[in-house]
Coordinates of C-alpha atoms in Angstrom, one line a residue:
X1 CA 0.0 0.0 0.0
X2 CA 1.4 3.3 -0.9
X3 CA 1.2 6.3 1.5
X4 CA 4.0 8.2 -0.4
X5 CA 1.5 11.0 -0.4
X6 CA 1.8 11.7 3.7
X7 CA 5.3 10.2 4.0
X8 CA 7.6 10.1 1.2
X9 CA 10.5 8.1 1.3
X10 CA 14.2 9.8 1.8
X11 CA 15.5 10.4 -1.5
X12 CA 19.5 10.6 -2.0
X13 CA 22.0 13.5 -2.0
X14 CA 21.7 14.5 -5.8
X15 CA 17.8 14.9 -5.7
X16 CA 17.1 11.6 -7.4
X17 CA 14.8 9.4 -5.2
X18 CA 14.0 5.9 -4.6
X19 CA 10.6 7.0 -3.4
X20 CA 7.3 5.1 -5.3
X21 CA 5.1 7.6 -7.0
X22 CA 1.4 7.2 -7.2
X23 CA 0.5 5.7 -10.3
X24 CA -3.3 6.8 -10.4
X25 CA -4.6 10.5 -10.1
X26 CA -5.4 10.3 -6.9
X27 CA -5.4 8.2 -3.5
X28 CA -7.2 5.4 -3.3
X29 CA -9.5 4.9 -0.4
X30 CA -7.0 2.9 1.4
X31 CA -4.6 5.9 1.3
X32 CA -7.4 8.5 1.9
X33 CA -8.3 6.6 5.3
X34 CA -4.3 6.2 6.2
X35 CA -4.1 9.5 5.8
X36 CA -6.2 10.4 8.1
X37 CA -5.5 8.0 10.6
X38 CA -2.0 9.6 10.8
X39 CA -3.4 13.1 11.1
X40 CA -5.9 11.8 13.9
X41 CA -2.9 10.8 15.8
X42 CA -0.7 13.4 15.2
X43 CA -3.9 15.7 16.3
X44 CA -3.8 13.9 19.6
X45 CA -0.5 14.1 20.1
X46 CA -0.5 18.0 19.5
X47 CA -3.2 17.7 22.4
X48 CA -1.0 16.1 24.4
X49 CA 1.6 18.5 24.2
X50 CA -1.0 21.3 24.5
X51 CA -1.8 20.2 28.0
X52 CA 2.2 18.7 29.2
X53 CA 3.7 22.4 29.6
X54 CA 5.9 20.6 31.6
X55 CA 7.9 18.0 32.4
X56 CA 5.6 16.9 35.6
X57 CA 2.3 17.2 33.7
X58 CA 3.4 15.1 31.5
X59 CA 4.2 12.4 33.4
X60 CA 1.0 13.2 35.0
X61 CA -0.7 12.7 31.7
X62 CA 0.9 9.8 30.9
X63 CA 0.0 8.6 34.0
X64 CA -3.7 8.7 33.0
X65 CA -3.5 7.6 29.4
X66 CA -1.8 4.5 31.3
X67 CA -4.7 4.0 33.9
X68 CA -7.2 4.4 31.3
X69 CA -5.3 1.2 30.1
X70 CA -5.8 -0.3 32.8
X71 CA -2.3 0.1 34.1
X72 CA -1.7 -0.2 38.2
X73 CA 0.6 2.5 39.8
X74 CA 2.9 1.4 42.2
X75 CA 5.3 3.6 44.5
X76 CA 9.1 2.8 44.7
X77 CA 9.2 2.9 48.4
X78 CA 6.5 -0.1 48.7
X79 CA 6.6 -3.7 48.7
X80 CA 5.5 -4.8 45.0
X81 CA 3.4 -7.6 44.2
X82 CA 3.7 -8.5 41.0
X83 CA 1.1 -11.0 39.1
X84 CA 1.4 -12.6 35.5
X85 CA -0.4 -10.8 33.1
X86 CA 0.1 -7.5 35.3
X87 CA 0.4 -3.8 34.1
X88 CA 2.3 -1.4 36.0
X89 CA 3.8 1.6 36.5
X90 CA 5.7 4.1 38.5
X91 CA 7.2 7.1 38.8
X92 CA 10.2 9.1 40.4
X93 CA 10.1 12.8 41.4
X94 CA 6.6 13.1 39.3
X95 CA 8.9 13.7 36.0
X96 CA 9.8 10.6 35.4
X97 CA 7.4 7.1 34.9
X98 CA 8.3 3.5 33.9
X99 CA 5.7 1.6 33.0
X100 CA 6.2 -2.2 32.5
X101 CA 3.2 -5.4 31.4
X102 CA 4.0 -8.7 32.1
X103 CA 3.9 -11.9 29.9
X104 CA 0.7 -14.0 30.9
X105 CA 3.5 -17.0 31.3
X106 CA 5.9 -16.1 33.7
X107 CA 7.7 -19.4 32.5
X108 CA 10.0 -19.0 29.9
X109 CA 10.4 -15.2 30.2
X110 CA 13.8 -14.6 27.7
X111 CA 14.2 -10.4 28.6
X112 CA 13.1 -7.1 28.4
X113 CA 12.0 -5.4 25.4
X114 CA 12.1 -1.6 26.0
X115 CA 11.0 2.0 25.1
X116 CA 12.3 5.3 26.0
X117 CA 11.6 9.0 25.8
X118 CA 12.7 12.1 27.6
X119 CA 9.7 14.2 29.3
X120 CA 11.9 17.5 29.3
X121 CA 12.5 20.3 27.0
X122 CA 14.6 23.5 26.6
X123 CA 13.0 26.4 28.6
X124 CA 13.8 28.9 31.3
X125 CA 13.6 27.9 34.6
X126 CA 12.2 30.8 37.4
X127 CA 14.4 31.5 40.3
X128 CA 13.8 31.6 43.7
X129 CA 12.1 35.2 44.4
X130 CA 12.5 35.7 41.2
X131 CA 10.7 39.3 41.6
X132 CA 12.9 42.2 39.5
X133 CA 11.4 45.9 39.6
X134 CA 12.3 48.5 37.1
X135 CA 13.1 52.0 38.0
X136 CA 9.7 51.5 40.6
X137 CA 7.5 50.7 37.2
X138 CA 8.4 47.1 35.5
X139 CA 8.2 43.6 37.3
X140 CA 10.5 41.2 35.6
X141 CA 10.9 37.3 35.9
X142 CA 14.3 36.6 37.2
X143 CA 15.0 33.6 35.2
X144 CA 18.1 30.9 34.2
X145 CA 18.4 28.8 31.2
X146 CA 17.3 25.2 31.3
X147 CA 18.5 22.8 28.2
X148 CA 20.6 24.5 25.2
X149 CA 18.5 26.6 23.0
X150 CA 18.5 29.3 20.3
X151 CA 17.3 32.1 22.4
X152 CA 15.7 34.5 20.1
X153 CA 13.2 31.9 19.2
X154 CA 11.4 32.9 22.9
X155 CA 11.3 36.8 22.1
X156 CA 8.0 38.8 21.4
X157 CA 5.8 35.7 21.7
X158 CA 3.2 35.0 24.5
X159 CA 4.8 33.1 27.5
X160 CA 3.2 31.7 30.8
X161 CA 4.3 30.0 33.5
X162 CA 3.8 26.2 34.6
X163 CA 5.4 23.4 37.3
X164 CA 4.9 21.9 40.1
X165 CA 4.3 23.5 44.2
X166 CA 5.4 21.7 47.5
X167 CA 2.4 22.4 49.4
X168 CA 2.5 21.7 53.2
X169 CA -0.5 19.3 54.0
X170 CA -1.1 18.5 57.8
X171 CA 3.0 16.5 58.8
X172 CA 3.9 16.3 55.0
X173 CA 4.7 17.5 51.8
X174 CA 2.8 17.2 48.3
X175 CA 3.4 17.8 45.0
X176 CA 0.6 20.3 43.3
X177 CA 0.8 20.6 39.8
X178 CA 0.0 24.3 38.4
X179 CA -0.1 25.6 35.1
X180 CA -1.4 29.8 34.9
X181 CA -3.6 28.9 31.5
X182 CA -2.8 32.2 30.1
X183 CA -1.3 34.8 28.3
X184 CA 0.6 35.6 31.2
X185 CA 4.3 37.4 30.4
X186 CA 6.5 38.0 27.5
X187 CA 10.3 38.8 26.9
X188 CA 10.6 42.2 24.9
X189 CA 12.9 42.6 22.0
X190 CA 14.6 46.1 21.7
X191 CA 13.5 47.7 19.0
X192 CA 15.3 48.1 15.7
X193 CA 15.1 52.0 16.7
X194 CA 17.3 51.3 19.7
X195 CA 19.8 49.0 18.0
X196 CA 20.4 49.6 14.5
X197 CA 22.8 46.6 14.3
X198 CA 20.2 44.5 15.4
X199 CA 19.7 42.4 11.6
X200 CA 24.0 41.9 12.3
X201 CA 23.6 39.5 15.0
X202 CA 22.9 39.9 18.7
X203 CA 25.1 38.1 21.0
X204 CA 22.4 37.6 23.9
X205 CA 22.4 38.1 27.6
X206 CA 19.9 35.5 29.0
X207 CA 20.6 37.4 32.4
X208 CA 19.6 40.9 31.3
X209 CA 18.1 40.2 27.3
X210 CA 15.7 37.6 28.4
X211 CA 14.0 38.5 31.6
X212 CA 10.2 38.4 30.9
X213 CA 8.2 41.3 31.5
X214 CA 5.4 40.4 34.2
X215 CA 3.7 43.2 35.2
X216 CA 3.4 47.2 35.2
X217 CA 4.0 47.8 39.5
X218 CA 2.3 51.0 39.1
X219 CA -0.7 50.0 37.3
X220 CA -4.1 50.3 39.0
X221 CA -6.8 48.5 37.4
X222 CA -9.6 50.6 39.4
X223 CA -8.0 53.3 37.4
X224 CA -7.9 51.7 33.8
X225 CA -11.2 50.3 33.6
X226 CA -13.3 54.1 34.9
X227 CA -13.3 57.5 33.8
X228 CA -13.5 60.3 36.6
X229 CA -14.3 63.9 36.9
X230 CA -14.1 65.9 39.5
X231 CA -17.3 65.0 41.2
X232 CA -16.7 61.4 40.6
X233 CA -13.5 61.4 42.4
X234 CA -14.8 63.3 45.3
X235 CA -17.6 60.7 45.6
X236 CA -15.6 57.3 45.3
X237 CA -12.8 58.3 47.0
X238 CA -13.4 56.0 49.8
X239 CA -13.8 52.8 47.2
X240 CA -10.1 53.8 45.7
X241 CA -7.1 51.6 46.8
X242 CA -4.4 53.4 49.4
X243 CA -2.0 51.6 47.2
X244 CA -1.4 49.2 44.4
X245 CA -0.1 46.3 45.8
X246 CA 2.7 44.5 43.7
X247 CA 2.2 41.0 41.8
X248 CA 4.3 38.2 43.3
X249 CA 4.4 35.1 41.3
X250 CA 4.0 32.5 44.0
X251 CA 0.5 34.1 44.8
X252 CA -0.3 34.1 41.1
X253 CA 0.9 30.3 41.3
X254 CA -1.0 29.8 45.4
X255 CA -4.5 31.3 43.3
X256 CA -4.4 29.3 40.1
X257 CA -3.6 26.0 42.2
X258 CA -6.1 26.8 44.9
X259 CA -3.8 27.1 47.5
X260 CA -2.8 29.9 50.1
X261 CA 0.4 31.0 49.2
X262 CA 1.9 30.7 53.4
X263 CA 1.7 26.8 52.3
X264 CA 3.8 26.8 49.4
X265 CA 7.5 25.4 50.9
X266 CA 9.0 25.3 47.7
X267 CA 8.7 25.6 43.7
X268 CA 9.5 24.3 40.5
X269 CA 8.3 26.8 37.5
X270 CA 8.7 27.2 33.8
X271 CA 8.2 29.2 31.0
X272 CA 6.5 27.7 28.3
X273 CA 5.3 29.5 24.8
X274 CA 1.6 29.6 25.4
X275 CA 1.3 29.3 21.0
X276 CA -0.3 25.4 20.5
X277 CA 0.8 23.0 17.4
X278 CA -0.7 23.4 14.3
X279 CA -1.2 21.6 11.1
X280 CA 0.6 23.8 8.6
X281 CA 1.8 23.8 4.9
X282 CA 0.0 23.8 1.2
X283 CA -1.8 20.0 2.1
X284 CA -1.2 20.2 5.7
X285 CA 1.7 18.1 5.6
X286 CA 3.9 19.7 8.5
X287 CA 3.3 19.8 12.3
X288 CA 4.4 23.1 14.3
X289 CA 5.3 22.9 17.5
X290 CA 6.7 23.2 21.0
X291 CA 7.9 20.7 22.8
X292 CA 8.2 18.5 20.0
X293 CA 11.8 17.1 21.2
X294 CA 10.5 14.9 22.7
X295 CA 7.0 15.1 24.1
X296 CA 5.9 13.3 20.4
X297 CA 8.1 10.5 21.2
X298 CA 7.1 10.0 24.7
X299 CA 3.8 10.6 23.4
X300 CA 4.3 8.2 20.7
X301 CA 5.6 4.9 23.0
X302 CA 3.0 5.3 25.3
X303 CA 0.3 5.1 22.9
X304 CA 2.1 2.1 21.5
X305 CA 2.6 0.7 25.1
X306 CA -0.8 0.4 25.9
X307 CA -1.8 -1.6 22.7
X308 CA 1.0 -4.4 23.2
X309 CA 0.8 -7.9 25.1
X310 CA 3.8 -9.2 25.5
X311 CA 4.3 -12.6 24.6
X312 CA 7.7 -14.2 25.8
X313 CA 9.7 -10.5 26.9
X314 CA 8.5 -7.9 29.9
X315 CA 7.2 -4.8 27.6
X316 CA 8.9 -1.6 29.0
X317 CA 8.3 1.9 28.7
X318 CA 10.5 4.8 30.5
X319 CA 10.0 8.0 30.0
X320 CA 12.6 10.2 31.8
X321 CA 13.4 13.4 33.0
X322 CA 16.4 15.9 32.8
X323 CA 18.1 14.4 29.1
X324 CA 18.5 18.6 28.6
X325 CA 20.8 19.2 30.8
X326 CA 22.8 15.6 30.9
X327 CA 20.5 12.9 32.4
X328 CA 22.7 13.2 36.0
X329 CA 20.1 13.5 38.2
X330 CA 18.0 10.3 40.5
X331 CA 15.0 10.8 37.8
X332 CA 17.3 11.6 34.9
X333 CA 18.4 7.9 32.4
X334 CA 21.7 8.1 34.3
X335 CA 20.8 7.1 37.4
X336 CA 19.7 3.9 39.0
X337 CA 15.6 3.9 37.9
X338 CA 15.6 1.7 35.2
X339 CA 18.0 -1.0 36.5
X340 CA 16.1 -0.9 40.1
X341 CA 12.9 -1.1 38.4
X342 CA 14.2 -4.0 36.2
X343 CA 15.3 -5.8 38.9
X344 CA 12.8 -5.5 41.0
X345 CA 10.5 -6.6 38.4
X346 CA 13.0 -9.9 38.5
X347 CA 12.7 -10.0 42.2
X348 CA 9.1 -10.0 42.3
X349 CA 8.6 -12.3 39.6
X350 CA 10.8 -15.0 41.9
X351 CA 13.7 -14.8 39.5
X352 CA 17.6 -15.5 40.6
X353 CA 20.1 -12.9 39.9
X354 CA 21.5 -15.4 37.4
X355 CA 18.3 -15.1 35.5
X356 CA 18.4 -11.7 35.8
X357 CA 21.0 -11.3 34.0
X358 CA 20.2 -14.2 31.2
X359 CA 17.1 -11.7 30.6
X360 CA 19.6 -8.8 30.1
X361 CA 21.9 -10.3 27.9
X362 CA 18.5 -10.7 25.1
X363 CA 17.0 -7.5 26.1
X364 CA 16.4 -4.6 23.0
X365 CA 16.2 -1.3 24.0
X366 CA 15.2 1.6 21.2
X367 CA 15.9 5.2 22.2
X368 CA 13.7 7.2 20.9
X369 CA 14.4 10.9 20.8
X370 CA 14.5 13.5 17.6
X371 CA 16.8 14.2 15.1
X372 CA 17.7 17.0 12.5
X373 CA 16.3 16.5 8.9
X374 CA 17.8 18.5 6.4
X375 CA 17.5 22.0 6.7
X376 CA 15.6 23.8 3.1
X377 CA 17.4 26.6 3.4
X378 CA 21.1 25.0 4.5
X379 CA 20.8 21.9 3.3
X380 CA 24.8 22.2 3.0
X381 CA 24.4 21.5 6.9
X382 CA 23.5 17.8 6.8
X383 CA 25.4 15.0 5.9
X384 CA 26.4 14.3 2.3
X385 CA 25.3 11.4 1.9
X386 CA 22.7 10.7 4.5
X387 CA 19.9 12.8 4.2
X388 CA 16.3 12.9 6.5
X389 CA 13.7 14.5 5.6
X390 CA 10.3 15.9 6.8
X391 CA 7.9 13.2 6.0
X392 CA 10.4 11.1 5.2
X393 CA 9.9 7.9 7.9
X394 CA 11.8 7.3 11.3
X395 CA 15.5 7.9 11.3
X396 CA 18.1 5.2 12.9
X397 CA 20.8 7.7 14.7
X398 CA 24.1 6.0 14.6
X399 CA 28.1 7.5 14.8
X400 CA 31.1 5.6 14.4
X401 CA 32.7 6.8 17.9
X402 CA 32.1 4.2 20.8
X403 CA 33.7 6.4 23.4
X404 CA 32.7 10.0 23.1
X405 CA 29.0 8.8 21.8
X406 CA 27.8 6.4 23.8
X407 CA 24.6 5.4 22.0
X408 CA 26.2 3.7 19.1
X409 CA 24.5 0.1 18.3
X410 CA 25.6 -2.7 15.7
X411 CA 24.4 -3.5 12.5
X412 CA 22.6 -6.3 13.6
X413 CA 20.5 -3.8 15.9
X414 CA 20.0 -2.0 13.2
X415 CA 18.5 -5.0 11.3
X416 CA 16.2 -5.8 14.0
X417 CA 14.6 -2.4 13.5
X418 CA 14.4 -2.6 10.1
X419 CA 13.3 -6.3 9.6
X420 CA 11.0 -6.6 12.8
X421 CA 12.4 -9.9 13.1
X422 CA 9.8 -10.9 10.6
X423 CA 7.6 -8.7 8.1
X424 CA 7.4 -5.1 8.7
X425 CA 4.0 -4.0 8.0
X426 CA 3.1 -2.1 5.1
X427 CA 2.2 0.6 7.3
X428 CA 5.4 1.2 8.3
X429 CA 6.9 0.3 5.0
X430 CA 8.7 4.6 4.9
X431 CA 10.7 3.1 7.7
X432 CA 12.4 0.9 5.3
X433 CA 13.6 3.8 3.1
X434 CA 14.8 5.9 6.3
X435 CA 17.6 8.3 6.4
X436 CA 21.0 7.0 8.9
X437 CA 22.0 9.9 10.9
X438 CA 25.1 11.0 12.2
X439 CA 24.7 13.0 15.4
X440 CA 25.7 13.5 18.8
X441 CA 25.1 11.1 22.1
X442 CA 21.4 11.1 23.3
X443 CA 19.7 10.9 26.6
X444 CA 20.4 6.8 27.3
X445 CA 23.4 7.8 28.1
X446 CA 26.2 5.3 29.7
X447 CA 23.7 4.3 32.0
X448 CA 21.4 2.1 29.2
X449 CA 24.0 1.6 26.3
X450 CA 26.8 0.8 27.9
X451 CA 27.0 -0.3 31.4
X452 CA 24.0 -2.4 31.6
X453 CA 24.7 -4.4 28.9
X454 CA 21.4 -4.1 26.6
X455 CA 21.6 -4.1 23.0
X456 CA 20.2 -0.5 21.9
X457 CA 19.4 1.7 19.5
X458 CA 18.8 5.4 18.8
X459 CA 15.7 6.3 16.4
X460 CA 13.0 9.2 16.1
X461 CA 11.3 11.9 14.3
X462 CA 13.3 13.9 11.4
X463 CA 12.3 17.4 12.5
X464 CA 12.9 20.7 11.8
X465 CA 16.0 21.1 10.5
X466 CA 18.9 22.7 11.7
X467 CA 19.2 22.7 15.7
X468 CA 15.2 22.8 15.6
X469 CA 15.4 20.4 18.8
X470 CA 16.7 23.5 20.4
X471 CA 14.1 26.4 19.6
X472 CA 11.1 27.1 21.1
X473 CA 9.0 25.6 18.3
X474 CA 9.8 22.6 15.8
X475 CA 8.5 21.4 12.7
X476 CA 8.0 17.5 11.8
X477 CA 5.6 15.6 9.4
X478 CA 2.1 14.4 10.6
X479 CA 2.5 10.8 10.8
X480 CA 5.9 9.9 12.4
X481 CA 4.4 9.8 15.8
X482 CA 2.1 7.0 14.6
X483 CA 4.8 5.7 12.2
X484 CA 7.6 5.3 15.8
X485 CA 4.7 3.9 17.5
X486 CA 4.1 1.0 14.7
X487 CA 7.5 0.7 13.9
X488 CA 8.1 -0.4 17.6
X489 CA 5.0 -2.7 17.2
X490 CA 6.3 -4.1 14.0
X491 CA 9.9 -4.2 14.8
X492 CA 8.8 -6.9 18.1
X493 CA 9.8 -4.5 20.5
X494 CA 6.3 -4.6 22.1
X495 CA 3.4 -7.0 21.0
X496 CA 0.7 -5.3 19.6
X497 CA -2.9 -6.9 21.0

């Protein structure tokens, strides 16, 4: 079945493809309803994005679209009971979650086949009192860079703030998600006015350039919204304010999550581009943006996750936090989650440590995370030979170097994504035709690739071009989140039902 028409294939350096053309005028009704089965997902998965502003919610969403699966939660710091046939899940510092189903014969088990995603993207973290006033007139954000990113791609656009609250409650401490759902601040550009060497280049200063503007301290709404004479003032001079009282974020934050602001202990907020993704382009064949790298992959596995059953391997899906800024932390995919998980899964299925081990020698893991497609403009930029394009299937993400990128996998790896250890749907059949990418070590780190032994390997969603991953907004086509998804279905990475 062809589907050229939402997904072409990659086609080669000098222009020429290998790509099949439609041979009729138009698409046939199997196409038509492909078609729109990929833009249904990707419409979803622009939804999902929509409402994960951050990292926490969404793991929190996750969370639900695995309960509504019918997916158990269980907490690290109890005792697990695990049955055959069982789905679980769990999380760590409510930014990361690893879900895991287990084979309905525990006898026989051969490994793990796993998933993985990052939940975080490039944004500006707020600081503690993070309350800057201007000359007694302008409230500014005081803010720090999270992630690398191209900077001017957050200027002059509507930004809002979003994360999670430690809320006292009675003798502890909970986690309160908050997101203010609206246009809230914004970080000014100077105009071209006040720098006329502005179209040159602009080296910029994230701790003086791109400080949002929150407020005007010395606006008083009871004055903007009426219109007074002299009589008028005389008469409501009682019902006029002493003083304007200044904005503080944390009560912005204590309001929106219904909370008084004496019982917020502590904070973790965002900025996040308050634009949604949008279907864009002459046929609506490009998706744009935020968060794309790499909510749509996380987004992606779990919707795959939930429709496998897992025949003869343990089915795992991790999303983690913190890939941005090097995976280092307890929640980031160089720490300890996924190997306690895994053998605690072991340990509660009644396994030795010697079977433990037999599981992870003929475990698969795929790491799923973006990558750059050629660039329209600089295609010079990309590889010579090697070339990804929008719409153009998954990419395999591969570099020569063992030491200084640590996610490089074998051919045979390779193979196993492309063959599916069997026959790759026609579905799926762009993944055949997909670009290898050189590029630089990704979120799995050490931690998966290396140290623990499991065959792995990098793929994901050709995107915006350039350093695309980086910006505020991204571009991809509109069925690779459904094309990952079945790809890890096909390739026997997880059993589809």
């Amino acid at each position: 079945m062809r589907i050229s028409s939402i997904i072409p294939c990659v086609r080669n350096a000098n222009g020429s493809g290998h790509e099949q053309r439609r041979q009729t005028d138009g698409p046939g009704k199997d196409e038509v309803n492909r078609m729109n089965d990929f833009r249904k997902t990707a419409q979803e998965m622009l939804e999902f994005i929509r409402i994960s502003p951050t990292c926490f919610h969404a793991v929190a969403n996750i969370g639900r679209m695995l309960e509504a699966a019918g997916f158990q939660q269980l907490q690290e710091k109890e005792e697990w009971k695990l049955e055959k046939g069982g789905r679980y899940y769990t999380e760590r510092n409510d930014s990361s979650v690893i879900a895991f189903v287990i084979p309905e014969k525990e006898v026989g088990i051969r490994g793990f086949h796993m998933a993985a995603a990052h939940s975080d993207s490039p944004c500006f973290k707020i600081k503690e009192k993070p309350e800057l006033t201007v000359e007694e007139h302008y409230l500014r954000l005081n803010t720090e860079k999270y992630g690398g990113m191209i900077l001017s791609t957050w200027l002059d656009r509507p930004l809002s703030v979003a994360g999670r609250l430690a809320v006292k409650n009675g003798n502890g401490i909970e986690g309160r998600l908050v997101n203010i759902d609206r246009d809230l601040c914004v970080i000014p550009n100077v105009a071209i006015h006040m720098n006329r060497e502005m179209n040159k280049g602009v080296e910029y200063n994230p701790q003086v350039d791109l400080l949002p503007l929150l407020a005007d301290v010395s606006f008083d709404e009871y004055d903007a919204h009426t219109t007074y004479d002299a009589q008028t003032a005389s008469e409501n001079a009682e019902e006029q304010p002493e003083a304007v009282e200044k904005p503080t974020l944390v009560a912005l934050a204590a309001e929106t999550a219904g909370v008084d602001a004496e019982t917020i202990l502590g904070e973790d907020l965002f900025l996040y581009t308050r634009q949604e993704g949008k279907m864009i382009g002459a046929k609506g064949e490009f998706v744009l943006s935020p968060r794309l790298d790499d909510l749509q992959s996380a987004f992606a596995l779990t919707k795959a996750f939930t429709e496998s059953t897992p025949a003869e391997y343990i089915n795992v899906c991790a999303v983690f936090d913190n890939e941005e800024v090097g995976s280092g932390t307890r929640q980031g995919a160089d720490s300890t989650f996924l190997e306690d998980i895994l053998q605690r899964i072991a340990e509660g299925l009644q396994a030795d440590h010697s079977s433990y081990l037999r599981w992870v020698a003929d475990s698969f893991l795929i790491s799923a995370d973006n990558a750059h497609a050629v660039h329209p403009n600089h295609p010079e930029k990309a590889d010579p030979t090697n070339r990804p394009y929008l719409n153009g299937g998954i990419v395999i993400k591969y570099h020569g170097s063992q030491i200084h990128h640590r996610w490089y996998f074998r051919g045979k790896d390779e193979g196993l994504l492309r063959t599916g250890e069997g026959t790759l749907p026609d579905l799926c059949q762009p993944f055949r035709h997909c670009g290898r990418f050189h590029s630089r070590q990704y979120f799995h780190r050490t931690c998966i690739s290396v140290q623990r032994g499991y065959r792995t390997a990098s793929a994901g969603h050709a995107f915006r071009c350039g350093d695309s991953r980086h910006e505020g907004y991204g571009i991809c086509g509109p069925g690779a989140e459904g094309i990952l998804g079945r790809m890890i279905l096909a390739a026997g990475i997880l059993k589809k039902v």
